[in-house]
């Protein structure tokens, strides 16, 4: 398990409410689209990060984390595991407080680097499943 329940709860309740969702586009059939909507329902500001920089769920999109002109608290990663490590490194460089790798996204080296940099991190979990459990 990559991220114990205490870390999951900390990210969801204490790490801040601005979530950059990497891989979020206007494609409604993608998991990121639905998860972002759930995060919004629970009071999170969702910032789409996708090469197309599309506006999604009313929020301006950006092509990369570095392009976001304000602070980001959590980086939620919906890219293939082979691409996720560099995104975690970008999250550290951006000054995020936490990184969340979605279901099926596992990169143990990225996990170690991100934790060593002082960020909270979970992998292979989904915030849309976890956040309603908080009550």
PDB file of C-alpha atoms in Angstrom:
ATOM      1  CA  UNK A   1       0.000   0.000   0.000  1.00  0.00           C
ATOM      2  CA  UNK A   2       1.440   3.325  -1.063  1.00  0.00           C
ATOM      3  CA  UNK A   3       0.002   5.771   1.403  1.00  0.00           C
ATOM      4  CA  UNK A   4      -1.670   4.719   4.611  1.00  0.00           C
ATOM      5  CA  UNK A   5      -5.148   5.859   5.598  1.00  0.00           C
ATOM      6  CA  UNK A   6      -3.741   8.666   7.750  1.00  0.00           C
ATOM      7  CA  UNK A   7      -1.909  10.073   4.714  1.00  0.00           C
ATOM      8  CA  UNK A   8      -5.038   9.774   2.565  1.00  0.00           C
ATOM      9  CA  UNK A   9      -7.039  11.697   5.167  1.00  0.00           C
ATOM     10  CA  UNK A  10      -4.301  14.312   5.605  1.00  0.00           C
ATOM     11  CA  UNK A  11      -4.198  15.021   1.871  1.00  0.00           C
ATOM     12  CA  UNK A  12      -7.980  15.243   1.626  1.00  0.00           C
ATOM     13  CA  UNK A  13      -8.527  17.396   4.728  1.00  0.00           C
ATOM     14  CA  UNK A  14      -5.324  19.288   5.559  1.00  0.00           C
ATOM     15  CA  UNK A  15      -3.214  19.730   2.438  1.00  0.00           C
ATOM     16  CA  UNK A  16      -5.319  22.467   0.851  1.00  0.00           C
ATOM     17  CA  UNK A  17      -8.173  22.831  -1.597  1.00  0.00           C
ATOM     18  CA  UNK A  18      -6.449  23.693  -4.903  1.00  0.00           C
ATOM     19  CA  UNK A  19      -5.972  20.473  -6.860  1.00  0.00           C
ATOM     20  CA  UNK A  20      -4.150  20.370 -10.182  1.00  0.00           C
ATOM     21  CA  UNK A  21      -5.530  17.377 -12.081  1.00  0.00           C
ATOM     22  CA  UNK A  22      -2.920  16.260 -14.599  1.00  0.00           C
ATOM     23  CA  UNK A  23      -4.560  14.574 -17.574  1.00  0.00           C
ATOM     24  CA  UNK A  24      -7.927  16.325 -17.153  1.00  0.00           C
ATOM     25  CA  UNK A  25      -9.558  17.266 -20.457  1.00  0.00           C
ATOM     26  CA  UNK A  26     -13.076  17.777 -21.764  1.00  0.00           C
ATOM     27  CA  UNK A  27     -13.299  14.067 -22.622  1.00  0.00           C
ATOM     28  CA  UNK A  28     -16.249  13.014 -20.463  1.00  0.00           C
ATOM     29  CA  UNK A  29     -15.469   9.306 -20.915  1.00  0.00           C
ATOM     30  CA  UNK A  30     -12.135   9.612 -19.087  1.00  0.00           C
ATOM     31  CA  UNK A  31     -11.947   8.889 -15.358  1.00  0.00           C
ATOM     32  CA  UNK A  32     -10.298  12.252 -14.663  1.00  0.00           C
ATOM     33  CA  UNK A  33     -13.443  14.068 -15.809  1.00  0.00           C
ATOM     34  CA  UNK A  34     -15.697  12.352 -13.288  1.00  0.00           C
ATOM     35  CA  UNK A  35     -13.183  12.409 -10.444  1.00  0.00           C
ATOM     36  CA  UNK A  36     -12.660  16.154 -10.920  1.00  0.00           C
ATOM     37  CA  UNK A  37     -16.414  16.691 -10.658  1.00  0.00           C
ATOM     38  CA  UNK A  38     -16.510  14.739  -7.370  1.00  0.00           C
ATOM     39  CA  UNK A  39     -13.606  16.791  -6.010  1.00  0.00           C
ATOM     40  CA  UNK A  40     -15.505  19.986  -6.867  1.00  0.00           C
ATOM     41  CA  UNK A  41     -18.608  18.708  -5.082  1.00  0.00           C
ATOM     42  CA  UNK A  42     -16.475  18.300  -1.980  1.00  0.00           C
ATOM     43  CA  UNK A  43     -15.199  21.884  -2.155  1.00  0.00           C
ATOM     44  CA  UNK A  44     -11.926  21.453  -4.025  1.00  0.00           C
ATOM     45  CA  UNK A  45     -10.833  23.862  -6.741  1.00  0.00           C
ATOM     46  CA  UNK A  46      -9.876  21.710  -9.716  1.00  0.00           C
ATOM     47  CA  UNK A  47      -7.256  23.037 -12.124  1.00  0.00           C
ATOM     48  CA  UNK A  48      -7.049  21.085 -15.412  1.00  0.00           C
ATOM     49  CA  UNK A  49      -3.517  20.279 -16.630  1.00  0.00           C
ATOM     50  CA  UNK A  50      -3.403  18.877 -20.150  1.00  0.00           C
ATOM     51  CA  UNK A  51      -1.435  19.731 -23.302  1.00  0.00           C
ATOM     52  CA  UNK A  52      -4.633  21.174 -24.831  1.00  0.00           C
ATOM     53  CA  UNK A  53      -5.101  23.541 -21.829  1.00  0.00           C
ATOM     54  CA  UNK A  54      -8.880  23.193 -22.090  1.00  0.00           C
ATOM     55  CA  UNK A  55     -11.357  24.778 -19.708  1.00  0.00           C
ATOM     56  CA  UNK A  56     -13.049  21.951 -17.793  1.00  0.00           C
ATOM     57  CA  UNK A  57     -15.818  22.199 -15.182  1.00  0.00           C
ATOM     58  CA  UNK A  58     -15.571  25.987 -15.416  1.00  0.00           C
ATOM     59  CA  UNK A  59     -11.856  26.121 -14.594  1.00  0.00           C
ATOM     60  CA  UNK A  60      -9.161  27.419 -16.956  1.00  0.00           C
ATOM     61  CA  UNK A  61      -6.771  24.703 -18.042  1.00  0.00           C
ATOM     62  CA  UNK A  62      -2.994  24.887 -18.331  1.00  0.00           C
ATOM     63  CA  UNK A  63      -0.583  22.939 -20.525  1.00  0.00           C
ATOM     64  CA  UNK A  64       1.741  22.102 -17.611  1.00  0.00           C
ATOM     65  CA  UNK A  65       2.061  22.536 -13.854  1.00  0.00           C
ATOM     66  CA  UNK A  66       4.729  25.182 -14.440  1.00  0.00           C
ATOM     67  CA  UNK A  67       2.221  27.249 -16.451  1.00  0.00           C
ATOM     68  CA  UNK A  68      -0.197  27.609 -13.512  1.00  0.00           C
ATOM     69  CA  UNK A  69       0.270  31.186 -12.244  1.00  0.00           C
ATOM     70  CA  UNK A  70      -0.775  30.449  -8.643  1.00  0.00           C
ATOM     71  CA  UNK A  71       0.011  27.974  -5.885  1.00  0.00           C
ATOM     72  CA  UNK A  72      -1.237  24.410  -6.102  1.00  0.00           C
ATOM     73  CA  UNK A  73      -1.798  22.307  -2.991  1.00  0.00           C
ATOM     74  CA  UNK A  74      -2.264  18.809  -4.407  1.00  0.00           C
ATOM     75  CA  UNK A  75      -1.283  17.333  -7.772  1.00  0.00           C
ATOM     76  CA  UNK A  76      -3.630  14.510  -8.811  1.00  0.00           C
ATOM     77  CA  UNK A  77      -2.022  12.434 -11.568  1.00  0.00           C
ATOM     78  CA  UNK A  78      -4.054  10.684 -14.297  1.00  0.00           C
ATOM     79  CA  UNK A  79      -1.242   9.791 -16.687  1.00  0.00           C
ATOM     80  CA  UNK A  80       0.342   6.422 -17.447  1.00  0.00           C
ATOM     81  CA  UNK A  81       2.775   5.190 -14.813  1.00  0.00           C
ATOM     82  CA  UNK A  82       5.684   5.636 -17.263  1.00  0.00           C
ATOM     83  CA  UNK A  83       4.914   9.382 -17.401  1.00  0.00           C
ATOM     84  CA  UNK A  84       3.963   9.884 -13.762  1.00  0.00           C
ATOM     85  CA  UNK A  85       7.459  10.199 -12.263  1.00  0.00           C
ATOM     86  CA  UNK A  86       8.312  13.419 -14.100  1.00  0.00           C
ATOM     87  CA  UNK A  87       4.923  14.844 -13.076  1.00  0.00           C
ATOM     88  CA  UNK A  88       5.737  14.108  -9.433  1.00  0.00           C
ATOM     89  CA  UNK A  89       9.060  15.899  -9.878  1.00  0.00           C
ATOM     90  CA  UNK A  90       7.219  18.881 -11.396  1.00  0.00           C
ATOM     91  CA  UNK A  91       4.871  18.898  -8.399  1.00  0.00           C
ATOM     92  CA  UNK A  92       7.859  19.139  -6.063  1.00  0.00           C
ATOM     93  CA  UNK A  93       9.322  21.979  -8.163  1.00  0.00           C
ATOM     94  CA  UNK A  94       5.938  23.757  -8.164  1.00  0.00           C
ATOM     95  CA  UNK A  95       5.842  23.699  -4.365  1.00  0.00           C
ATOM     96  CA  UNK A  96       2.815  21.445  -4.007  1.00  0.00           C
ATOM     97  CA  UNK A  97       2.105  19.964  -0.603  1.00  0.00           C
ATOM     98  CA  UNK A  98       0.988  16.538  -1.826  1.00  0.00           C
ATOM     99  CA  UNK A  99       0.897  14.225  -4.828  1.00  0.00           C
ATOM    100  CA  UNK A 100      -1.834  11.692  -5.567  1.00  0.00           C
ATOM    101  CA  UNK A 101      -1.301   8.963  -8.181  1.00  0.00           C
ATOM    102  CA  UNK A 102      -4.595   7.511  -9.356  1.00  0.00           C
ATOM    103  CA  UNK A 103      -5.670   3.868  -9.447  1.00  0.00           C
ATOM    104  CA  UNK A 104      -3.196   1.851 -11.502  1.00  0.00           C
ATOM    105  CA  UNK A 105      -0.511   4.548 -11.410  1.00  0.00           C
ATOM    106  CA  UNK A 106       2.510   3.247  -9.505  1.00  0.00           C
ATOM    107  CA  UNK A 107       6.109   4.473  -9.635  1.00  0.00           C
ATOM    108  CA  UNK A 108       8.053   3.470  -6.544  1.00  0.00           C
ATOM    109  CA  UNK A 109      11.087   5.629  -7.394  1.00  0.00           C
ATOM    110  CA  UNK A 110       8.865   8.690  -7.816  1.00  0.00           C
ATOM    111  CA  UNK A 111       7.156   7.867  -4.520  1.00  0.00           C
ATOM    112  CA  UNK A 112      10.522   7.741  -2.744  1.00  0.00           C
ATOM    113  CA  UNK A 113      11.718  11.021  -4.325  1.00  0.00           C
ATOM    114  CA  UNK A 114       8.486  12.831  -3.552  1.00  0.00           C
ATOM    115  CA  UNK A 115       8.381  11.657   0.072  1.00  0.00           C
ATOM    116  CA  UNK A 116      12.080  12.544   0.475  1.00  0.00           C
ATOM    117  CA  UNK A 117      11.227  16.069  -0.694  1.00  0.00           C
ATOM    118  CA  UNK A 118       8.757  16.313   2.190  1.00  0.00           C
ATOM    119  CA  UNK A 119       5.468  15.930   0.325  1.00  0.00           C
ATOM    120  CA  UNK A 120       2.637  13.641   1.351  1.00  0.00           C
ATOM    121  CA  UNK A 121       1.906  11.076  -1.346  1.00  0.00           C
ATOM    122  CA  UNK A 122      -0.369   8.186  -2.149  1.00  0.00           C
ATOM    123  CA  UNK A 123      -0.404   5.904  -5.191  1.00  0.00           C
ATOM    124  CA  UNK A 124      -2.919   3.523  -6.706  1.00  0.00           C
ATOM    125  CA  UNK A 125      -5.874   5.135  -4.878  1.00  0.00           C
ATOM    126  CA  UNK A 126      -8.732   7.383  -5.994  1.00  0.00           C
ATOM    127  CA  UNK A 127      -9.804  10.516  -4.096  1.00  0.00           C
ATOM    128  CA  UNK A 128     -13.342  10.200  -5.477  1.00  0.00           C
ATOM    129  CA  UNK A 129     -13.597   6.874  -3.643  1.00  0.00           C
ATOM    130  CA  UNK A 130     -11.835   8.070  -0.493  1.00  0.00           C
ATOM    131  CA  UNK A 131     -13.340  11.534   0.087  1.00  0.00           C
ATOM    132  CA  UNK A 132     -16.970  10.386   0.642  1.00  0.00           C
ATOM    133  CA  UNK A 133     -15.674   7.945   3.289  1.00  0.00           C
ATOM    134  CA  UNK A 134     -14.540  10.850   5.460  1.00  0.00           C
ATOM    135  CA  UNK A 135     -18.146  11.506   6.458  1.00  0.00           C
TER     136      UNK A 135
END
